[in-house]
Amino acid sequence: MGERLTTRQVAERLGVKVETVYAYASRGQLSSERAPDGKGSTFDADEVAELAARGRRTPVRPVVGEPVTVRTGLTLIEHGRLYYRGRDAVELATRYGFEAAIGWLWGRGADAPVALRVPPATAEALSRAAAALPDGIRLPDRLRISVTVAAALDPLRFDLREQTVLAAGAALIAGMVEALPRTAPDSGPDASLAARLWSRLATDAPTPEALACLDRALVLLIDHELAVSTVAARVAASARAHPYAVVSAGLGATDGPLHGAASPLAHRMLAEVLAAGAVPVVSDYLRTGRPIPGLGHRLYPEGDPRAVALLDAVALLDGGAAVVAAVAAVEAAAAPAGGPGPRANIDLALSALALAAGLPAEAGEVVFAVARTPGWLAHAVEEYQEEPLRMRARASYTGPRPEARPLGPDGR
C-alpha cells in the first residue's frame, strides 16, 4: 500500500488551504479514504504529487505588440466543412449528443460523455439569485448573471489547471441552465442537458424528434474556430482570468446582433415570411437597405453545413416542413436574377427550430450561448498554456499629436 497523507500534509505539499483540499476532493480531483482512527481523511501521496505536477508552469516572458498566431487543436474550417479535433461536426452531431460532443472536444473521446451536473449547494444559490430578479429579465441576461453568481461561489476559480478548469466548466454549463426559469414539466436531474434546457424554453414536454433536434443544435454550435466571442474568451484567458470570467467575456461578445444575438432578428423575419410570404418580406428588406438576417457566411460561400444539418432535423418536426420551406423561399427570393444567392446560415436555422418547436424568439440566442460555453472553456485551457498577455495589441494612433513643449531659458 502506498504512502497516505493527512489533509494538512496535502495542503502543505500543494501550497493551498485545507478548505481547498476538501474542494479538490469534492470535485474528484483527489480521492480520499477515512483515516484508520476514524478522524479525518487520508489521500494517496502519488495522486497528490501528480496533481501538484500538473499545476507547475514554466515562467515565460510576455510579448507585447508582436503579431499573434493562435494555435489550436480544437476546430478546423476547411473546404466548406467544420471539424472538431479532425472529426466532421455534422457527422458528430448526427451520432452523438451534447455531453459526448463535449467529451470529444475536451480530448476525452466521444465515448466518454461529460457529466453536466451542478453541486446542490450551487444549484440552490443559483435558484435563489434567479428568483430575486425582476420579472421580464431576458433569458440571455439571466445566463450572464448566473455565471457571475457561480464564480462567487467557487473557491477554486483561480486554479487554472486543466482538470480543475474543465470540472468547474461542466458544473457551470449545468448551472447556467439550472438558473433559467422552468416553463415545462421537469425532465429530472438525470436527463440530458438538452432535455433540461428544453424545460426552460418550451411550455410542453418535447417529442423525441424535437429533443433530438435541440441536441443536434447544441453539438453543431459547440465551437467555431476564432469567432469573435472565442477571441474575447481567449483574450481574457491570456490575462489569466479564471474560467468564469472567460465565459463572461464570451457571453459579452455574443450580445451583439452580428454574432450570438443574430438569431432573434432572423426569427422575426422568418415569422413575417410565414405570415405574408417570402417575396414581399424580402422585398421590404431590400427596399429599405437592411441586410436580410440569417443569410450567408463568409467562411462557407457554398452554404453553412451546420444550417443544412439542423434544417434536416427541423423538417422532421410537426409543422417543421412548412418552416423549412419558408427558409428555402427566403433563399430564392434573395437570390439575384440569373445567379445563386446566399444560403441560410446557422442563425436562420436556429430561428427555424424555434418557430417549428414553438420556442420563444430568444431561444436561439440561449442555445447559442449554452452550446458555445464548452468551446470557450476548451480554448481557455489552450490559452493558459501560451505566453501570458500575448494578446496585447498595439494601436495605430490617429488623434492629435502632443504639443511640443517650448524650451526653457536654460535650454531644457
Tab-separated table of C-alpha atoms in Angstrom:
chain	number	residue	atom	x	y	z
A	1	MET	CA	0.000	0.000	0.000
A	2	GLY	CA	1.390	3.415	-0.982
A	3	GLU	CA	2.019	6.329	1.310
A	4	ARG	CA	-1.060	8.072	2.694
A	5	LEU	CA	-1.137	11.750	3.604
A	6	THR	CA	-3.306	13.658	6.026
A	7	THR	CA	-5.363	16.599	4.852
A	8	ARG	CA	-2.908	19.068	6.365
A	9	GLN	CA	0.049	17.322	4.719
A	10	VAL	CA	-1.712	17.518	1.358
A	11	ALA	CA	-2.366	21.217	1.872
A	12	GLU	CA	1.322	21.814	2.642
A	13	ARG	CA	2.533	19.895	-0.419
A	14	LEU	CA	0.118	21.680	-2.738
A	15	GLY	CA	0.588	25.066	-1.113
A	16	VAL	CA	-3.131	25.567	-0.556
A	17	LYS	CA	-5.530	25.868	2.352
A	18	VAL	CA	-7.146	22.832	3.990
A	19	GLU	CA	-10.507	24.016	2.673
A	20	THR	CA	-9.117	23.875	-0.846
A	21	VAL	CA	-8.073	20.247	-0.362
A	22	TYR	CA	-11.669	19.415	0.538
A	23	ALA	CA	-12.813	21.265	-2.583
A	24	TYR	CA	-10.401	19.191	-4.685
A	25	ALA	CA	-11.878	16.028	-3.199
A	26	SER	CA	-15.464	17.138	-3.833
A	27	ARG	CA	-14.566	17.894	-7.459
A	28	GLY	CA	-12.979	14.477	-7.978
A	29	GLN	CA	-9.501	15.969	-8.247
A	30	LEU	CA	-8.356	13.809	-5.315
A	31	SER	CA	-9.767	10.614	-3.862
A	32	SER	CA	-9.901	10.270	-0.090
A	33	GLU	CA	-10.301	7.493	2.438
A	34	ARG	CA	-11.300	7.610	6.070
A	35	ALA	CA	-8.283	7.610	8.394
A	36	PRO	CA	-7.729	4.360	10.378
A	37	ASP	CA	-8.601	6.121	13.639
A	38	GLY	CA	-11.795	7.429	12.088
A	39	LYS	CA	-10.699	11.040	12.459
A	40	GLY	CA	-10.329	12.931	9.203
A	41	SER	CA	-9.339	11.667	5.750
A	42	THR	CA	-6.194	10.433	4.071
A	43	PHE	CA	-5.008	10.859	0.491
A	44	ASP	CA	-2.737	8.897	-1.831
A	45	ALA	CA	0.690	10.570	-1.981
A	46	ASP	CA	1.265	9.672	-5.642
A	47	GLU	CA	-2.079	11.199	-6.607
A	48	VAL	CA	-1.200	14.373	-4.728
A	49	ALA	CA	2.190	14.532	-6.476
A	50	GLU	CA	0.518	14.161	-9.872
A	51	LEU	CA	-1.892	16.990	-9.080
A	52	ALA	CA	0.986	19.176	-7.950
A	53	ALA	CA	2.945	18.437	-11.145
A	54	ARG	CA	0.010	19.443	-13.329
A	55	GLY	CA	-0.029	22.808	-11.627
A	56	ARG	CA	3.600	23.696	-12.336
A	57	ARG	CA	4.088	26.063	-15.250
A	58	THR	CA	7.332	27.320	-16.703
A	59	PRO	CA	7.576	31.098	-16.333
A	60	VAL	CA	7.519	32.837	-19.693
A	61	ARG	CA	8.175	36.385	-20.813
A	62	PRO	CA	5.159	38.285	-22.153
A	63	VAL	CA	5.440	39.508	-25.723
A	64	VAL	CA	3.631	42.787	-26.290
A	65	GLY	CA	2.641	44.186	-29.662
A	66	GLU	CA	4.007	41.377	-31.823
A	67	PRO	CA	1.713	39.556	-34.286
A	68	VAL	CA	-0.048	36.690	-32.553
A	69	THR	CA	-0.661	33.312	-34.141
A	70	VAL	CA	-3.383	31.456	-32.296
A	71	ARG	CA	-2.576	27.779	-32.354
A	72	THR	CA	-5.499	25.482	-31.695
A	73	GLY	CA	-6.115	21.780	-31.892
A	74	LEU	CA	-9.853	22.169	-31.471
A	75	THR	CA	-11.622	23.267	-34.641
A	76	LEU	CA	-10.816	23.389	-38.340
A	77	ILE	CA	-12.897	25.051	-41.072
A	78	GLU	CA	-11.705	23.840	-44.449
A	79	HIS	CA	-13.252	23.382	-47.893
A	80	GLY	CA	-16.684	24.363	-46.625
A	81	ARG	CA	-16.726	21.850	-43.768
A	82	LEU	CA	-16.379	22.141	-39.994
A	83	TYR	CA	-14.279	19.685	-37.995
A	84	TYR	CA	-13.887	19.177	-34.240
A	85	ARG	CA	-10.478	17.662	-33.490
A	86	GLY	CA	-10.386	16.245	-37.023
A	87	ARG	CA	-13.908	14.850	-36.957
A	88	ASP	CA	-16.693	16.223	-39.134
A	89	ALA	CA	-19.009	18.260	-36.893
A	90	VAL	CA	-22.135	17.264	-38.802
A	91	GLU	CA	-21.255	13.575	-38.514
A	92	LEU	CA	-20.619	14.020	-34.791
A	93	ALA	CA	-23.944	15.829	-34.353
A	94	THR	CA	-25.909	13.106	-36.111
A	95	ARG	CA	-24.382	10.320	-33.998
A	96	TYR	CA	-23.839	11.819	-30.560
A	97	GLY	CA	-25.452	14.107	-28.041
A	98	PHE	CA	-24.098	17.252	-26.438
A	99	GLU	CA	-22.381	15.560	-23.493
A	100	ALA	CA	-20.489	13.190	-25.782
A	101	ALA	CA	-19.512	16.055	-28.095
A	102	ILE	CA	-18.054	17.904	-25.119
A	103	GLY	CA	-16.081	14.796	-24.249
A	104	TRP	CA	-14.689	14.751	-27.786
A	105	LEU	CA	-13.851	18.454	-27.834
A	106	TRP	CA	-12.204	18.225	-24.405
A	107	GLY	CA	-9.975	15.409	-25.608
A	108	ARG	CA	-11.632	12.557	-23.729
A	109	GLY	CA	-13.334	10.916	-26.700
A	110	ALA	CA	-16.977	10.749	-27.729
A	111	ASP	CA	-17.404	7.538	-25.754
A	112	ALA	CA	-16.600	9.426	-22.543
A	113	PRO	CA	-19.516	11.876	-22.252
A	114	VAL	CA	-19.050	14.656	-19.729
A	115	ALA	CA	-21.436	14.600	-16.782
A	116	LEU	CA	-23.049	18.021	-16.610
A	117	ARG	CA	-24.170	18.317	-13.007
A	118	VAL	CA	-24.209	21.308	-10.680
A	119	PRO	CA	-23.477	20.791	-6.953
A	120	PRO	CA	-26.694	21.011	-4.870
A	121	ALA	CA	-25.480	23.998	-2.839
A	122	THR	CA	-24.624	25.901	-6.015
A	123	ALA	CA	-27.934	24.963	-7.626
A	124	GLU	CA	-29.805	26.268	-4.594
A	125	ALA	CA	-27.864	29.548	-4.628
A	126	LEU	CA	-28.464	29.995	-8.363
A	127	SER	CA	-32.181	29.375	-7.881
A	128	ARG	CA	-32.341	31.955	-5.101
A	129	ALA	CA	-30.486	34.505	-7.218
A	130	ALA	CA	-32.763	33.844	-10.195
A	131	ALA	CA	-35.882	34.183	-8.051
A	132	ALA	CA	-34.701	37.586	-6.815
A	133	LEU	CA	-34.551	39.029	-10.339
A	134	PRO	CA	-37.435	41.215	-11.551
A	135	ASP	CA	-39.946	39.779	-13.984
A	136	GLY	CA	-39.181	40.391	-17.619
A	137	ILE	CA	-35.425	39.804	-17.423
A	138	ARG	CA	-34.335	38.279	-20.738
A	139	LEU	CA	-33.056	34.715	-20.663
A	140	PRO	CA	-29.632	35.646	-22.144
A	141	ASP	CA	-29.210	38.198	-19.353
A	142	ARG	CA	-30.075	35.528	-16.796
A	143	LEU	CA	-27.278	33.395	-18.211
A	144	ARG	CA	-24.766	36.203	-17.666
A	145	ILE	CA	-25.925	36.736	-14.107
A	146	SER	CA	-25.723	33.013	-13.343
A	147	VAL	CA	-22.065	32.901	-14.415
A	148	THR	CA	-21.210	35.736	-12.028
A	149	VAL	CA	-23.039	34.048	-9.153
A	150	ALA	CA	-21.396	30.684	-9.843
A	151	ALA	CA	-17.965	32.331	-9.880
A	152	ALA	CA	-18.518	33.913	-6.486
A	153	LEU	CA	-19.436	30.501	-5.058
A	154	ASP	CA	-16.330	28.686	-6.337
A	155	PRO	CA	-13.258	28.980	-4.090
A	156	LEU	CA	-11.167	27.193	-6.752
A	157	ARG	CA	-11.959	29.554	-9.599
A	158	PHE	CA	-8.374	30.841	-9.709
A	159	ASP	CA	-6.961	27.322	-10.143
A	160	LEU	CA	-6.128	27.278	-13.849
A	161	ARG	CA	-5.045	23.667	-14.111
A	162	GLU	CA	-6.838	21.866	-16.907
A	163	GLN	CA	-8.623	19.280	-14.804
A	164	THR	CA	-9.918	21.925	-12.400
A	165	VAL	CA	-10.998	24.269	-15.192
A	166	LEU	CA	-12.959	21.566	-17.004
A	167	ALA	CA	-14.544	20.255	-13.807
A	168	ALA	CA	-15.684	23.773	-12.999
A	169	GLY	CA	-16.848	24.197	-16.578
A	170	ALA	CA	-19.021	21.093	-16.521
A	171	ALA	CA	-20.754	22.357	-13.378
A	172	LEU	CA	-21.081	25.851	-14.857
A	173	ILE	CA	-22.782	24.648	-18.042
A	174	ALA	CA	-25.330	22.766	-15.943
A	175	GLY	CA	-25.712	25.732	-13.599
A	176	MET	CA	-26.427	28.154	-16.438
A	177	VAL	CA	-29.384	26.013	-17.482
A	178	GLU	CA	-30.458	25.457	-13.877
A	179	ALA	CA	-30.654	29.237	-13.369
A	180	LEU	CA	-33.268	29.663	-16.111
A	181	PRO	CA	-36.928	29.590	-15.015
A	182	ARG	CA	-38.625	26.265	-15.657
A	183	THR	CA	-41.537	26.609	-18.083
A	184	ALA	CA	-42.267	22.964	-18.952
A	185	PRO	CA	-42.510	19.726	-16.952
A	186	ASP	CA	-39.313	18.872	-15.098
A	187	SER	CA	-37.153	16.462	-17.044
A	188	GLY	CA	-35.381	15.201	-13.914
A	189	PRO	CA	-31.790	15.602	-12.698
A	190	ASP	CA	-30.534	12.648	-14.740
A	191	ALA	CA	-31.910	13.891	-18.051
A	192	SER	CA	-29.654	15.148	-20.823
A	193	LEU	CA	-28.753	18.814	-20.865
A	194	ALA	CA	-30.883	19.210	-23.986
A	195	ALA	CA	-33.906	17.918	-22.061
A	196	ARG	CA	-33.203	20.233	-19.123
A	197	LEU	CA	-32.752	23.186	-21.458
A	198	TRP	CA	-35.986	22.317	-23.260
A	199	SER	CA	-37.892	22.575	-19.962
A	200	ARG	CA	-36.612	26.175	-19.695
A	201	LEU	CA	-37.540	27.203	-23.239
A	202	ALA	CA	-40.780	25.386	-24.030
A	203	THR	CA	-44.163	25.087	-22.356
A	204	ASP	CA	-44.833	21.446	-23.259
A	205	ALA	CA	-42.840	18.250	-22.999
A	206	PRO	CA	-40.768	17.583	-26.135
A	207	THR	CA	-41.304	14.891	-28.710
A	208	PRO	CA	-38.285	12.633	-29.296
A	209	GLU	CA	-37.718	14.388	-32.619
A	210	ALA	CA	-37.784	17.847	-31.026
A	211	LEU	CA	-35.352	16.849	-28.299
A	212	ALA	CA	-33.004	15.280	-30.863
A	213	CYS	CA	-33.197	18.489	-32.903
A	214	LEU	CA	-32.215	20.649	-29.929
A	215	ASP	CA	-29.390	18.262	-29.043
A	216	ARG	CA	-28.114	18.469	-32.625
A	217	ALA	CA	-28.149	22.266	-32.499
A	218	LEU	CA	-26.059	22.233	-29.317
A	219	VAL	CA	-23.435	19.975	-30.890
A	220	LEU	CA	-23.259	21.990	-34.113
A	221	LEU	CA	-22.626	25.181	-32.140
A	222	ILE	CA	-20.103	23.903	-29.601
A	223	ASP	CA	-17.165	25.678	-31.270
A	224	HIS	CA	-16.398	27.629	-34.427
A	225	GLU	CA	-12.665	28.327	-34.508
A	226	LEU	CA	-11.886	32.008	-33.776
A	227	ALA	CA	-15.346	33.521	-33.797
A	228	VAL	CA	-15.442	36.923	-32.124
A	229	SER	CA	-16.728	35.542	-28.823
A	230	THR	CA	-13.938	32.968	-28.803
A	231	VAL	CA	-11.359	35.678	-29.431
A	232	ALA	CA	-12.813	37.608	-26.486
A	233	ALA	CA	-12.617	34.486	-24.340
A	234	ARG	CA	-9.007	33.815	-25.320
A	235	VAL	CA	-8.010	37.426	-24.644
A	236	ALA	CA	-9.409	37.059	-21.130
A	237	ALA	CA	-7.584	33.753	-20.715
A	238	SER	CA	-4.339	35.327	-21.929
A	239	ALA	CA	-4.609	37.698	-18.957
A	240	ARG	CA	-5.077	34.583	-16.791
A	241	ALA	CA	-8.675	35.411	-15.968
A	242	HIS	CA	-10.414	32.494	-14.284
A	243	PRO	CA	-12.743	30.296	-16.399
A	244	TYR	CA	-15.928	32.034	-15.236
A	245	ALA	CA	-14.504	35.370	-16.366
A	246	VAL	CA	-13.517	33.752	-19.657
A	247	VAL	CA	-17.103	32.603	-20.193
A	248	SER	CA	-18.386	36.063	-19.204
A	249	ALA	CA	-16.118	37.599	-21.856
A	250	GLY	CA	-17.504	35.230	-24.457
A	251	LEU	CA	-21.074	35.978	-23.407
A	252	GLY	CA	-20.396	39.696	-23.699
A	253	ALA	CA	-19.396	39.291	-27.330
A	254	THR	CA	-22.494	37.215	-28.128
A	255	ASP	CA	-24.757	40.105	-27.140
A	256	GLY	CA	-24.176	41.845	-30.465
A	257	PRO	CA	-26.675	41.440	-33.319
A	258	LEU	CA	-23.902	40.275	-35.654
A	259	HIS	CA	-22.985	37.224	-33.569
A	260	GLY	CA	-24.875	35.318	-30.886
A	261	ALA	CA	-27.854	37.682	-30.879
A	262	ALA	CA	-28.383	37.366	-34.644
A	263	SER	CA	-30.934	34.563	-34.282
A	264	PRO	CA	-33.789	36.687	-32.829
A	265	LEU	CA	-33.551	39.019	-35.832
A	266	ALA	CA	-33.807	36.055	-38.177
A	267	HIS	CA	-36.715	34.713	-36.101
A	268	ARG	CA	-38.668	37.936	-36.606
A	269	MET	CA	-38.018	37.928	-40.347
A	270	LEU	CA	-38.944	34.263	-40.758
A	271	ALA	CA	-42.152	34.727	-38.762
A	272	GLU	CA	-43.103	37.538	-41.163
A	273	VAL	CA	-42.374	35.244	-44.122
A	274	LEU	CA	-44.609	32.513	-42.689
A	275	ALA	CA	-47.409	35.072	-42.326
A	276	ALA	CA	-47.048	37.074	-45.555
A	277	GLY	CA	-44.769	35.137	-47.917
A	278	ALA	CA	-41.107	35.476	-48.761
A	279	VAL	CA	-41.236	37.867	-51.704
A	280	PRO	CA	-42.922	40.861	-50.010
A	281	VAL	CA	-40.826	40.466	-46.845
A	282	VAL	CA	-37.521	40.144	-48.700
A	283	SER	CA	-38.530	42.986	-50.996
A	284	ASP	CA	-39.124	45.244	-47.998
A	285	TYR	CA	-35.681	44.433	-46.612
A	286	LEU	CA	-34.081	45.219	-49.966
A	287	ARG	CA	-36.089	48.420	-50.402
A	288	THR	CA	-35.060	49.774	-47.016
A	289	GLY	CA	-31.439	48.726	-47.442
A	290	ARG	CA	-31.478	46.350	-44.480
A	291	PRO	CA	-29.436	43.155	-44.663
A	292	ILE	CA	-31.563	40.037	-44.727
A	293	PRO	CA	-30.833	38.263	-41.435
A	294	GLY	CA	-29.720	34.661	-41.399
A	295	LEU	CA	-28.312	34.516	-44.926
A	296	GLY	CA	-24.702	33.918	-45.933
A	297	HIS	CA	-21.482	33.178	-44.084
A	298	ARG	CA	-18.107	34.314	-45.317
A	299	LEU	CA	-16.431	31.073	-44.202
A	300	TYR	CA	-18.990	28.969	-46.115
A	301	PRO	CA	-19.512	30.535	-49.555
A	302	GLU	CA	-21.289	27.395	-50.744
A	303	GLY	CA	-23.560	27.197	-47.707
A	304	ASP	CA	-23.277	26.662	-43.951
A	305	PRO	CA	-23.141	22.880	-43.311
A	306	ARG	CA	-24.409	23.425	-39.764
A	307	ALA	CA	-27.571	25.051	-41.109
A	308	VAL	CA	-28.165	22.224	-43.579
A	309	ALA	CA	-27.818	19.595	-40.834
A	310	LEU	CA	-30.084	21.451	-38.418
A	311	LEU	CA	-32.754	22.204	-41.036
A	312	ASP	CA	-32.811	18.496	-41.942
A	313	ALA	CA	-33.750	17.782	-38.315
A	314	VAL	CA	-36.262	20.652	-38.163
A	315	ALA	CA	-38.062	19.210	-41.203
A	316	LEU	CA	-38.913	16.111	-39.139
A	317	LEU	CA	-40.852	18.099	-36.533
A	318	ASP	CA	-44.606	18.604	-36.636
A	319	GLY	CA	-45.013	21.680	-38.806
A	320	GLY	CA	-41.291	21.741	-39.496
A	321	ALA	CA	-41.622	21.108	-43.217
A	322	ALA	CA	-43.508	24.369	-43.689
A	323	VAL	CA	-40.867	26.313	-41.787
A	324	VAL	CA	-38.033	24.759	-43.790
A	325	ALA	CA	-39.938	25.575	-46.990
A	326	ALA	CA	-40.138	29.193	-45.821
A	327	VAL	CA	-36.361	29.216	-45.379
A	328	ALA	CA	-35.932	27.937	-48.929
A	329	ALA	CA	-38.335	30.625	-50.165
A	330	VAL	CA	-36.240	33.315	-48.481
A	331	GLU	CA	-33.106	31.974	-50.172
A	332	ALA	CA	-34.859	32.009	-53.551
A	333	ALA	CA	-36.315	35.498	-53.109
A	334	ALA	CA	-32.963	36.930	-52.020
A	335	ALA	CA	-31.005	35.412	-54.926
A	336	PRO	CA	-30.007	37.826	-57.694
A	337	ALA	CA	-31.554	37.290	-61.103
A	338	GLY	CA	-29.788	34.556	-63.019
A	339	GLY	CA	-27.428	33.514	-60.229
A	340	PRO	CA	-27.222	31.773	-56.873
A	341	GLY	CA	-27.710	33.825	-53.752
A	342	PRO	CA	-26.573	33.472	-50.159
A	343	ARG	CA	-27.719	30.368	-48.330
A	344	ALA	CA	-29.199	30.033	-44.876
A	345	ASN	CA	-26.698	30.132	-42.043
A	346	ILE	CA	-26.930	28.668	-38.538
A	347	ASP	CA	-28.770	31.746	-37.205
A	348	LEU	CA	-31.651	31.240	-39.627
A	349	ALA	CA	-31.655	27.518	-38.886
A	350	LEU	CA	-31.912	28.254	-35.145
A	351	SER	CA	-34.866	30.551	-35.779
A	352	ALA	CA	-36.479	27.793	-37.843
A	353	LEU	CA	-36.066	25.404	-34.904
A	354	ALA	CA	-37.649	27.911	-32.542
A	355	LEU	CA	-40.621	28.572	-34.820
A	356	ALA	CA	-41.245	24.908	-35.621
A	357	ALA	CA	-40.982	23.857	-31.972
A	358	GLY	CA	-42.945	26.762	-30.536
A	359	LEU	CA	-39.980	28.199	-28.631
A	360	PRO	CA	-39.574	31.929	-27.870
A	361	ALA	CA	-37.654	34.221	-30.194
A	362	GLU	CA	-34.718	34.422	-27.780
A	363	ALA	CA	-34.360	30.622	-27.708
A	364	GLY	CA	-31.751	30.659	-30.449
A	365	GLU	CA	-29.635	33.142	-28.511
A	366	VAL	CA	-29.828	30.966	-25.391
A	367	VAL	CA	-28.962	27.782	-27.287
A	368	PHE	CA	-26.005	29.531	-28.894
A	369	ALA	CA	-24.614	30.736	-25.551
A	370	VAL	CA	-25.042	27.428	-23.721
A	371	ALA	CA	-23.636	25.449	-26.639
A	372	ARG	CA	-20.583	27.655	-27.114
A	373	THR	CA	-19.579	27.635	-23.411
A	374	PRO	CA	-17.648	24.318	-23.539
A	375	GLY	CA	-15.839	25.629	-26.611
A	376	TRP	CA	-14.758	28.785	-24.801
A	377	LEU	CA	-13.512	26.671	-21.906
A	378	ALA	CA	-11.535	24.426	-24.267
A	379	HIS	CA	-9.926	27.497	-25.816
A	380	ALA	CA	-9.158	28.834	-22.343
A	381	VAL	CA	-7.322	25.619	-21.481
A	382	GLU	CA	-5.223	26.061	-24.628
A	383	GLU	CA	-4.577	29.736	-23.939
A	384	TYR	CA	-3.487	29.072	-20.356
A	385	GLN	CA	-0.553	27.133	-21.836
A	386	GLU	CA	0.568	30.060	-24.003
A	387	GLU	CA	2.570	33.145	-23.103
A	388	PRO	CA	0.501	35.367	-20.798
A	389	LEU	CA	-0.731	38.700	-22.121
A	390	ARG	CA	0.345	37.808	-25.659
A	391	MET	CA	-2.947	39.191	-26.982
A	392	ARG	CA	-1.903	42.751	-26.051
A	393	ALA	CA	-2.194	44.583	-29.371
A	394	ARG	CA	-0.730	47.994	-30.194
A	395	ALA	CA	-2.779	50.837	-31.615
A	396	SER	CA	-2.187	52.965	-34.693
A	397	TYR	CA	-2.782	56.387	-33.163
A	398	THR	CA	-4.924	58.791	-35.244
A	399	GLY	CA	-5.577	61.557	-32.696
A	400	PRO	CA	-3.882	64.953	-32.308
A	401	ARG	CA	-0.176	64.891	-31.665
A	402	PRO	CA	1.101	66.159	-28.305
A	403	GLU	CA	2.133	69.788	-28.445
A	404	ALA	CA	5.859	70.383	-28.372
A	405	ARG	CA	6.898	71.946	-25.081
A	406	PRO	CA	8.957	75.143	-25.516
A	407	LEU	CA	12.492	75.062	-24.200
A	408	GLY	CA	13.216	76.997	-21.045
A	409	PRO	CA	15.907	79.669	-20.619
A	410	ASP	CA	18.417	77.025	-19.735
A	411	GLY	CA	17.646	75.065	-22.920
A	412	ARG	CA	15.780	72.324	-21.129
